[in-house]
Tab-separated table of C-alpha atoms in Angstrom:
chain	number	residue	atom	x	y	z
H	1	UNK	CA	1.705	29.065	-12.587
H	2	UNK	CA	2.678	25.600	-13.739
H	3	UNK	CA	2.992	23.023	-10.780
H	4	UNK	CA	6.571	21.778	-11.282
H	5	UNK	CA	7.605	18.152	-9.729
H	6	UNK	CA	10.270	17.813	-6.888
H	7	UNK	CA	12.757	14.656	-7.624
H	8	UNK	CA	11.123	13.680	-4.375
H	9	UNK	CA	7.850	12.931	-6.378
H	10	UNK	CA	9.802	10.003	-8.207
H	11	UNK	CA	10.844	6.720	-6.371
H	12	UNK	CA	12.222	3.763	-6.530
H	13	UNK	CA	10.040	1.184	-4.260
H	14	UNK	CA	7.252	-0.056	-6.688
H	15	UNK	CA	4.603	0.126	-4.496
H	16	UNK	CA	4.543	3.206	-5.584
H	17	UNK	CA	2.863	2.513	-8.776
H	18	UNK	CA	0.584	-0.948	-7.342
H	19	UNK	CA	-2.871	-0.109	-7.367
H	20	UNK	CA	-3.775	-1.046	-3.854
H	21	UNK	CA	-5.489	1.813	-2.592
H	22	UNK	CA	-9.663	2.603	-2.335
H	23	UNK	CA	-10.677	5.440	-4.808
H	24	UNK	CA	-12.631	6.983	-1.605
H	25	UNK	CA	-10.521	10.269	-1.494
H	26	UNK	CA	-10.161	10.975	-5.387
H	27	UNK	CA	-14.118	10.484	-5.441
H	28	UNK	CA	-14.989	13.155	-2.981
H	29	UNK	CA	-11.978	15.739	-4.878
H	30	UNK	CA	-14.082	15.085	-7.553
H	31	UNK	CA	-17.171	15.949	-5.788
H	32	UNK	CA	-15.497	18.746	-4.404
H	33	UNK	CA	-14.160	19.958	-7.538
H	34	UNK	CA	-17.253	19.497	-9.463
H	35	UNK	CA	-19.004	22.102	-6.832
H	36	UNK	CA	-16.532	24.577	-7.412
H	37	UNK	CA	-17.615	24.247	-10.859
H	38	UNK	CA	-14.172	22.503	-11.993
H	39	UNK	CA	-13.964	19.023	-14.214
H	40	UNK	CA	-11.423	16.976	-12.975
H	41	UNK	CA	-12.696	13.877	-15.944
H	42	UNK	CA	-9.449	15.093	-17.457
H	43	UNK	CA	-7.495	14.959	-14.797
H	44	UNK	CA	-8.612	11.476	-13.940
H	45	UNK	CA	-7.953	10.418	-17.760
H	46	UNK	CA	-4.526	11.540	-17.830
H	47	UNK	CA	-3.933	9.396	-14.773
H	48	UNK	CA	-5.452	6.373	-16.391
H	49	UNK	CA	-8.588	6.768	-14.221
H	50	UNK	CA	-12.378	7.588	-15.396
H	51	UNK	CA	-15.142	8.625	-12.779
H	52	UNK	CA	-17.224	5.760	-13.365
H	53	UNK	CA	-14.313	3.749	-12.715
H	54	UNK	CA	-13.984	5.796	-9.141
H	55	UNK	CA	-17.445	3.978	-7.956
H	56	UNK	CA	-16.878	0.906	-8.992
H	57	UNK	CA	-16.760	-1.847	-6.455
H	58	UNK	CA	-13.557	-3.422	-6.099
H	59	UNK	CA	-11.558	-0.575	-7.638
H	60	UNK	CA	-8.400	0.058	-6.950
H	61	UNK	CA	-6.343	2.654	-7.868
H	62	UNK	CA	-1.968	3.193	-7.245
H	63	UNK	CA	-0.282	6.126	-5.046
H	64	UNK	CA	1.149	7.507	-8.310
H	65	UNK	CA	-2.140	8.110	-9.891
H	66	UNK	CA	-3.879	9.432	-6.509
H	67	UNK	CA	-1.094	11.419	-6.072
H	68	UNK	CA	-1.042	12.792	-9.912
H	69	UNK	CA	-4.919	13.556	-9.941
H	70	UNK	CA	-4.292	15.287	-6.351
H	71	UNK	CA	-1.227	17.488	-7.794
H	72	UNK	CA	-4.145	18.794	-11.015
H	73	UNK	CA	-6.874	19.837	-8.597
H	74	UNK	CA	-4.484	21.947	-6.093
H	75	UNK	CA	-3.103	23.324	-9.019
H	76	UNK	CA	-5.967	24.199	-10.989
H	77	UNK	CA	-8.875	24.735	-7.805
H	78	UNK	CA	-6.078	27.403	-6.380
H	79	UNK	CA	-6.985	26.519	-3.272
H	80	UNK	CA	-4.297	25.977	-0.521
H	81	UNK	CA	-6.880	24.482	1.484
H	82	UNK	CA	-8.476	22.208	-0.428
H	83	UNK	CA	-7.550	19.000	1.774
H	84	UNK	CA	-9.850	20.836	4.702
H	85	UNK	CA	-12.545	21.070	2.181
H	86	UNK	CA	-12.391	17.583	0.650
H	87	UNK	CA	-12.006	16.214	3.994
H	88	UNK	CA	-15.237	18.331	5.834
H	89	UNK	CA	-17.531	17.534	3.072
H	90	UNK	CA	-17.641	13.571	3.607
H	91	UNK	CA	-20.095	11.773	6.080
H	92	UNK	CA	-20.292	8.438	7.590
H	93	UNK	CA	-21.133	6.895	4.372
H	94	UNK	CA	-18.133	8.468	2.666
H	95	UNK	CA	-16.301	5.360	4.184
H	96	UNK	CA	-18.175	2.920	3.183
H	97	UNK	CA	-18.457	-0.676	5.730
H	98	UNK	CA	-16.014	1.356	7.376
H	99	UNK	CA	-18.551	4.449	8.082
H	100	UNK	CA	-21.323	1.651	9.012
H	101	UNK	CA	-19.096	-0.040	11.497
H	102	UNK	CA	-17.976	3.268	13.121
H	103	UNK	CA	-22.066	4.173	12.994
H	104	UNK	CA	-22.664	0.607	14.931
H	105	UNK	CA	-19.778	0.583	17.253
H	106	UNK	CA	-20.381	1.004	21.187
H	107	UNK	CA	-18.815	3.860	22.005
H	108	UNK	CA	-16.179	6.667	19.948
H	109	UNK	CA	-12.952	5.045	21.357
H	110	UNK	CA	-14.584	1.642	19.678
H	111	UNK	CA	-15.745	3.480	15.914
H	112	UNK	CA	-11.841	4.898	16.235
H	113	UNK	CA	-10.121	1.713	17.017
H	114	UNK	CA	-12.276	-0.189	13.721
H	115	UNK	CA	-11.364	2.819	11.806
H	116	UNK	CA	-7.522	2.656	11.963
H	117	UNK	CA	-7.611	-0.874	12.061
H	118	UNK	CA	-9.328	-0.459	8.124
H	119	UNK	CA	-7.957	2.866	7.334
H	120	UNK	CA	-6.735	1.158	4.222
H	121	UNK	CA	-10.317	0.095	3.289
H	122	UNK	CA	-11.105	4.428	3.436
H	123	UNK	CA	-8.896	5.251	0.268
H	124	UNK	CA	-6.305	6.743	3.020
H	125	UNK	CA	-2.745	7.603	1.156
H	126	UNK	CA	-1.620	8.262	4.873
H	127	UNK	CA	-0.423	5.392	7.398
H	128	UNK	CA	-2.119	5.678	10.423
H	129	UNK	CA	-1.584	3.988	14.418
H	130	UNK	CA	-3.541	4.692	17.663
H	131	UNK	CA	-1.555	5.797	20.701
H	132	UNK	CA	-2.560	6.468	24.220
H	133	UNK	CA	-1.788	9.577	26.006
H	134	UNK	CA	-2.630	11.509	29.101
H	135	UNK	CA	-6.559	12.133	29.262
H	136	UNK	CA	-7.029	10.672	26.275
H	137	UNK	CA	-5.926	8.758	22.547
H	138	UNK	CA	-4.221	9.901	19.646
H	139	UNK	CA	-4.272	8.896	15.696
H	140	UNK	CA	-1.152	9.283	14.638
H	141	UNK	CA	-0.445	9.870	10.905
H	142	UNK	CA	2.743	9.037	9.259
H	143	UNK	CA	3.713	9.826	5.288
H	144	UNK	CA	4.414	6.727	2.830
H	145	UNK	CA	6.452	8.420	0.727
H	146	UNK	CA	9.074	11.483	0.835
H	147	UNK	CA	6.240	13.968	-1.045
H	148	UNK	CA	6.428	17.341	0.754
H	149	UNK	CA	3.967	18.476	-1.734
H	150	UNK	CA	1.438	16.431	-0.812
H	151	UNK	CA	2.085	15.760	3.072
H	152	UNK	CA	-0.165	18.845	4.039
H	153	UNK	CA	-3.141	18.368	1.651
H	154	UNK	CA	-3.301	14.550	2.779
H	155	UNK	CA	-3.108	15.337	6.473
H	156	UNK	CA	-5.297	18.036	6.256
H	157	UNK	CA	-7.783	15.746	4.482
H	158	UNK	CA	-7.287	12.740	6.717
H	159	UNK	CA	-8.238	14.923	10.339
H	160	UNK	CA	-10.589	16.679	8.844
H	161	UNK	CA	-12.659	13.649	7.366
H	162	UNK	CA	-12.112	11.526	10.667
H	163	UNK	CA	-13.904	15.143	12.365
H	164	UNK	CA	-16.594	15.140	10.102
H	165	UNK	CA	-17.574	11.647	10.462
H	166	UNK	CA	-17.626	11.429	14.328
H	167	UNK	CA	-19.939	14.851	14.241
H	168	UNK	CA	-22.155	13.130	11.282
H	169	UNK	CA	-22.356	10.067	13.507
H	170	UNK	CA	-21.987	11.156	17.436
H	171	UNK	CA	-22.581	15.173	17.801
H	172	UNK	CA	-22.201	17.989	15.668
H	173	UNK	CA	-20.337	20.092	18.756
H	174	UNK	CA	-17.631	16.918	18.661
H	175	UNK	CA	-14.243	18.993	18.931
H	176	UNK	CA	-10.592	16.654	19.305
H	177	UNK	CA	-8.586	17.875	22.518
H	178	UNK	CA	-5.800	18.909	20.369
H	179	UNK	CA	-3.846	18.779	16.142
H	180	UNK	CA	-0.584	18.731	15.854
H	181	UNK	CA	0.970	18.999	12.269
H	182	UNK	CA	5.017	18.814	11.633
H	183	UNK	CA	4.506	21.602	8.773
H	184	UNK	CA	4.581	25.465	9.671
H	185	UNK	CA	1.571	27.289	10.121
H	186	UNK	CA	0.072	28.217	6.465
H	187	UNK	CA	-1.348	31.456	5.820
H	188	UNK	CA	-4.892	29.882	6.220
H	189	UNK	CA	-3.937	28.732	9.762
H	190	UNK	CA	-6.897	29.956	11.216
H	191	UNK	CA	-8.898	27.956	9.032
H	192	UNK	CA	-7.804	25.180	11.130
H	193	UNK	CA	-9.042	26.696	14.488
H	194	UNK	CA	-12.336	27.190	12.817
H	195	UNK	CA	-13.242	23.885	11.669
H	196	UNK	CA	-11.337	21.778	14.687
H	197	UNK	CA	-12.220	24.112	17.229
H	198	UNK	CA	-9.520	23.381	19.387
H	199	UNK	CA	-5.641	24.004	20.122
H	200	UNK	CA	-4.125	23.252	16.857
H	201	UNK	CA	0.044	22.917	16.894
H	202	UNK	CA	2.244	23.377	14.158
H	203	UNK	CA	5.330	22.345	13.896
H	204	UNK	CA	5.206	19.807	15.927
H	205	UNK	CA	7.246	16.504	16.683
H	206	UNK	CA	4.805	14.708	14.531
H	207	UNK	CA	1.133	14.684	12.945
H	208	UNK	CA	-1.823	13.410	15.699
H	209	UNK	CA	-5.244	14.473	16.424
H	210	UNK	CA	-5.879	13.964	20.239
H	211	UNK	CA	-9.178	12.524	21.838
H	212	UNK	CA	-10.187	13.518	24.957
H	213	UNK	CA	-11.804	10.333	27.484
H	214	UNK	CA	-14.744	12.675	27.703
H	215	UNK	CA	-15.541	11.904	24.358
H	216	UNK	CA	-14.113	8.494	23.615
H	217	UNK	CA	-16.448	7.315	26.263
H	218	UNK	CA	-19.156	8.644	24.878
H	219	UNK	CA	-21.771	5.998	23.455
H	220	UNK	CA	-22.830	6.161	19.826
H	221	UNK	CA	-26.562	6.713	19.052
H	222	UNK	CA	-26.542	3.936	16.130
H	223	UNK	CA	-24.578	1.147	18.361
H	224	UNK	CA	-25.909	-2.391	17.249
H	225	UNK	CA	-23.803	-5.034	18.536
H	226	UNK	CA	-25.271	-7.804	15.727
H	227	UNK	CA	-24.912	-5.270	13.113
H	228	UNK	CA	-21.305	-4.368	14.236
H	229	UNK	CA	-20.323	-7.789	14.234
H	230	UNK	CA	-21.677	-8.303	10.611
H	231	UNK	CA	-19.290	-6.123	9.629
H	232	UNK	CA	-16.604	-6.354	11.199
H	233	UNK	CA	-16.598	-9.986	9.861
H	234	UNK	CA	-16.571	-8.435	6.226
H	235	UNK	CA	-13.979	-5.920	7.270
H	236	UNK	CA	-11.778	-8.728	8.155
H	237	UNK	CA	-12.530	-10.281	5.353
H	238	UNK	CA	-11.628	-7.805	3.299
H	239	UNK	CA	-8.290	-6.888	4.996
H	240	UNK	CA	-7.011	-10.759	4.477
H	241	UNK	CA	-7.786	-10.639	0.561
H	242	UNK	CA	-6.378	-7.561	0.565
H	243	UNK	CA	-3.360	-8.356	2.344
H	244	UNK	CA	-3.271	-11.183	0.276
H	245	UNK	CA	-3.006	-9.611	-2.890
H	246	UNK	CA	-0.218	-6.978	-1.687
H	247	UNK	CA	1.919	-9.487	-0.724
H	248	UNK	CA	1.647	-10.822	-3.640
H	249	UNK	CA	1.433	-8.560	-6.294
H	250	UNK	CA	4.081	-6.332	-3.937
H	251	UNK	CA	6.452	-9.285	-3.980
H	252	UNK	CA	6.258	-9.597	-7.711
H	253	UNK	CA	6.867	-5.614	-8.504
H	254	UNK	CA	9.766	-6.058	-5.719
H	255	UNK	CA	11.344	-8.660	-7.525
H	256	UNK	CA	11.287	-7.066	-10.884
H	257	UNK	CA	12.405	-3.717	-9.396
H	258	UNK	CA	15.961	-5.341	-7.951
H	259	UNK	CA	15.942	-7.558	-11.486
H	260	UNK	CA	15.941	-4.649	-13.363
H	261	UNK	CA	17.104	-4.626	-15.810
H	262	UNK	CA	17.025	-8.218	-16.263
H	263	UNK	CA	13.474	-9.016	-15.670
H	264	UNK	CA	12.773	-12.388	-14.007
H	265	UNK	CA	10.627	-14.922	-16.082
H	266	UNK	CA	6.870	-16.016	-14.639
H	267	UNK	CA	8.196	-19.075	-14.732
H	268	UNK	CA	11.011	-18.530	-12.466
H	269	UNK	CA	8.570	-16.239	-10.006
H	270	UNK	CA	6.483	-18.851	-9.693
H	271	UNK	CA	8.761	-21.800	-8.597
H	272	UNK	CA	10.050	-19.049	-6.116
H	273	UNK	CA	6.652	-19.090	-4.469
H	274	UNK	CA	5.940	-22.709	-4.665
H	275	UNK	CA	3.728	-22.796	-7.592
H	276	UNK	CA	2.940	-23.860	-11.491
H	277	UNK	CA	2.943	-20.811	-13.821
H	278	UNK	CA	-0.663	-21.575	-14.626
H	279	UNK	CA	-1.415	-20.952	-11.188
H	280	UNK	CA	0.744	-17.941	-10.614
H	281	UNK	CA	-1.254	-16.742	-13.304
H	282	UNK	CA	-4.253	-17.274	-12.290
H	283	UNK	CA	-3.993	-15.852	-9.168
H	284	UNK	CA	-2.472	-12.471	-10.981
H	285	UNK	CA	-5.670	-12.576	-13.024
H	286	UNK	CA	-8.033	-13.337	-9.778
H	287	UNK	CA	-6.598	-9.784	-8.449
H	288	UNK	CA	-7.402	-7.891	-12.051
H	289	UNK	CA	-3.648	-7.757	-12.800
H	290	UNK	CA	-1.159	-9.698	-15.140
H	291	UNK	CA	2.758	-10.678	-14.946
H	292	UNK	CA	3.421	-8.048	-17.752
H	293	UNK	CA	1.215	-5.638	-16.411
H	294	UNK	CA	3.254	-5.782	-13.268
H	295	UNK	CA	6.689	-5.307	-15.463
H	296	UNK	CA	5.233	-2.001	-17.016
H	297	UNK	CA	4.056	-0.581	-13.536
H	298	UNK	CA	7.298	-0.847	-12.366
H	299	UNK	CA	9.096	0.028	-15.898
H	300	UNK	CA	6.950	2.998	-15.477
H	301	UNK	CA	7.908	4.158	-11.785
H	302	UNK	CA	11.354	3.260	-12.657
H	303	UNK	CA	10.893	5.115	-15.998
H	304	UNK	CA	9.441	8.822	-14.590
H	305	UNK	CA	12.590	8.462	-12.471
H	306	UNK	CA	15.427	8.365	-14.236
H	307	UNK	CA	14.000	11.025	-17.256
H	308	UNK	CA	12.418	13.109	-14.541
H	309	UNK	CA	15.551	13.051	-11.984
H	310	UNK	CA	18.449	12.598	-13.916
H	311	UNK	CA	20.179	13.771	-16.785
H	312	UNK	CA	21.443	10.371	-18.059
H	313	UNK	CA	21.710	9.604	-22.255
H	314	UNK	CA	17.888	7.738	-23.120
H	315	UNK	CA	20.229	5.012	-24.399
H	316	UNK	CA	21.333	4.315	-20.772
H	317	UNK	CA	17.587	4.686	-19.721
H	318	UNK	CA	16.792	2.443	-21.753
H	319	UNK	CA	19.252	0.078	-21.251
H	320	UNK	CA	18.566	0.550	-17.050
H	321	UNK	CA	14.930	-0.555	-18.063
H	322	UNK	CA	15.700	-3.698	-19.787
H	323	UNK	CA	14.705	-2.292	-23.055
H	324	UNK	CA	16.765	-3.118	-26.385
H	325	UNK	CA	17.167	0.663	-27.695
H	326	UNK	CA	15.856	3.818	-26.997
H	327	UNK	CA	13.527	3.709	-29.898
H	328	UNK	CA	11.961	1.203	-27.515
H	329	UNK	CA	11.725	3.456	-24.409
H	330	UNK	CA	10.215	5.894	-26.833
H	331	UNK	CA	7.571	4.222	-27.567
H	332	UNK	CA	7.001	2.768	-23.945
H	333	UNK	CA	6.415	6.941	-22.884
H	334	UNK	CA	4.851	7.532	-25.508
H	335	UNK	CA	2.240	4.669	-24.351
H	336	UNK	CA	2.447	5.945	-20.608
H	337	UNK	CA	2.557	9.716	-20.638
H	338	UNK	CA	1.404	10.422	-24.366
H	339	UNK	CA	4.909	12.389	-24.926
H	340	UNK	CA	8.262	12.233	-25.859
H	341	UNK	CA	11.158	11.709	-23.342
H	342	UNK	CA	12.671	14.405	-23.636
H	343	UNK	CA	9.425	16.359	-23.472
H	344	UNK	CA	9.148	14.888	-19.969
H	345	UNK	CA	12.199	15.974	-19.173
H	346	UNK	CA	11.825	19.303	-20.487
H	347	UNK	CA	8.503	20.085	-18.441
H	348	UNK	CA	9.302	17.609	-15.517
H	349	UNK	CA	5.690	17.355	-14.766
H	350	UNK	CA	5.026	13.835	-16.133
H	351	UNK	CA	1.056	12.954	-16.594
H	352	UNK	CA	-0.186	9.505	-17.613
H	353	UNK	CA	-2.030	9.043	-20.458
H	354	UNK	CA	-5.576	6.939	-20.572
């Protein structure tokens, strides 16, 4: 059965479409998917994505694409619980500096405290916060976007890779005090006893796994102190280009998004931010990105969400977009989703073309 797309899927805050997230969790799908004896190469193409590109260093990849390439493999695997699978079958490495530091940290509560610190750095499509409670410490996990569709796969993923990597680095007999997940039990509930091997709530007030202090206090075999400190200094390092970039590529989408569908020139971003245009530029191009690269990304978003979620003429689209005619738009989907507008519209299930 075709895998139709809720108006929730579309929406309006660009971020949406920045790439600013790690590859990590698309790479193991792959892995996963490859396995089962399924190519998801076109899958990744139609999102704009190649697997080569998935190990690259440095690569980043948007929500909307993750999210696309996520919606193909539950689809076409038929497997309601693939996010278990993908998330049991990574180890420490899976993380990268992230899977090292937790590996070199003191004790668990330490390798879980570097972890949500970096979660970002792990390819997570999840927020995520530490919390204490009674007995022990909870990860919390909250959504980034209203995406129903995806909220169980990603949880599911995100607990069961944080599992796997504190067995592959503590103790394979690690077990969390307690789940809790806001969805109803699915019909493979009992898949989630199995692998967790603990209590396991659904429908709960929100989505946490829960350490006990018997384990958080539990030293790591691979602790190095100089070793930690090597990379937690990279980690940080990291996180402040990182953030640097999101604020400012995240500023620019912002801006265009409220222009829309006037579109603010470079020149008038960059005296905003206190800086020539050459420099505004070359700070774009430092981060892989360009000003009219940014104005497509959030044309784009903008675009899947009107034709997907609305019934409005293409000439209004189009004009909503900033484009001259729809002849324009036309060609502008034709370029992102290698179809026709109202082909989009007529399947709803929008996929980006390479």
């Amino acid at each position: 059965m075709k895998c139709q797309a809720p108006q929730a899927r579309a929406t309006t805050d660009p971020r949406y479409g920045s790439a600013t997230i790690t590859p990590h969790l698309l790479r193991y799908l792959t892995l996963v998917a490859a396995e089962r004896g399924h190519d998801l190469g076109p899958a990744l193409r139609r999102a704009g994505l190649t697997e080569a590109a998935l190990s690259a260093v440095g690569q980043r990849i948007s929500y909307r694409q993750g999210s696309s390439v996520i919606r193909e493999a539950i689809r076409d695997l038929d497997d309601p619980a693939l996010g278990l699978a993908v998330g049991r079958r990574q180890r420490a490495t899976a993380w990268g500096l992230v899977g090292f530091g937790l590996q070199a940290s003191p004790t668990l509560h330490d390798a879980l405290e570097l972890g949500v610190r970096h979660h970002g750095v792990t390819g997570s499509m999840l927020d995520h916060r530490t919390q204490t409670v009674p007995g022990g410490a909870a990860i919390l996990a909250t959504a980034r976007y209203a995406d129903s569709e995806l909220r169980a796969f990603l949880l599911e993923e995100a607990f069961a890779s944080i599992v796997a990597l504190v067995r592959d680095s503590l103790d394979e007999t690690f077990a969390p005090h307690t789940v809790a997940v806001r969805h109803p039990r699915p019909p493979y509930g009992g898949a989630y006893e199995d692998y967790f091997r603990c209590p396991v709530v659904f429908d709960a007030t929100d989505d946490r796994i829960v350490f006990g202090d018997d384990w958080l206090r539990t030293p790591l075999p691979g602790a190095d102190a100089y070793t930690l400190a090597q990379v937690r200094a990279l980690l940080d390092a990291a996180r402040a280009r990182s953030r640097d970039r999101q604020d400012l590529v995240q500023g620019l989408e912002v801006s265009v998004a409220r222009g829309l569908p006037h579109v603010p020139p470079l020149a008038q971003q960059a005296l905003a931010r206190g800086m020539s245009e050459r420099t505004l530029r070359r700070r774009l191009a430092e981060h892989g990105t360009s000003y009219e690269a940014l104005v497509d990304s959030v044309r784009l978003v903008r675009a899947e969400e009107l034709i997907t979620g609305s019934d409005l003429p293409l000439q209004n689209v189009a004009g909503l977009l900033g484009f001259s005619d729809a002849r324009t738009l036309r060609r502008a989907v034709a370029r992102w989703f290698g179809t026709s507008p109202s082909a989009l519209r007529g399947n709803r299930s929008p996929q980006r073309r390479p």
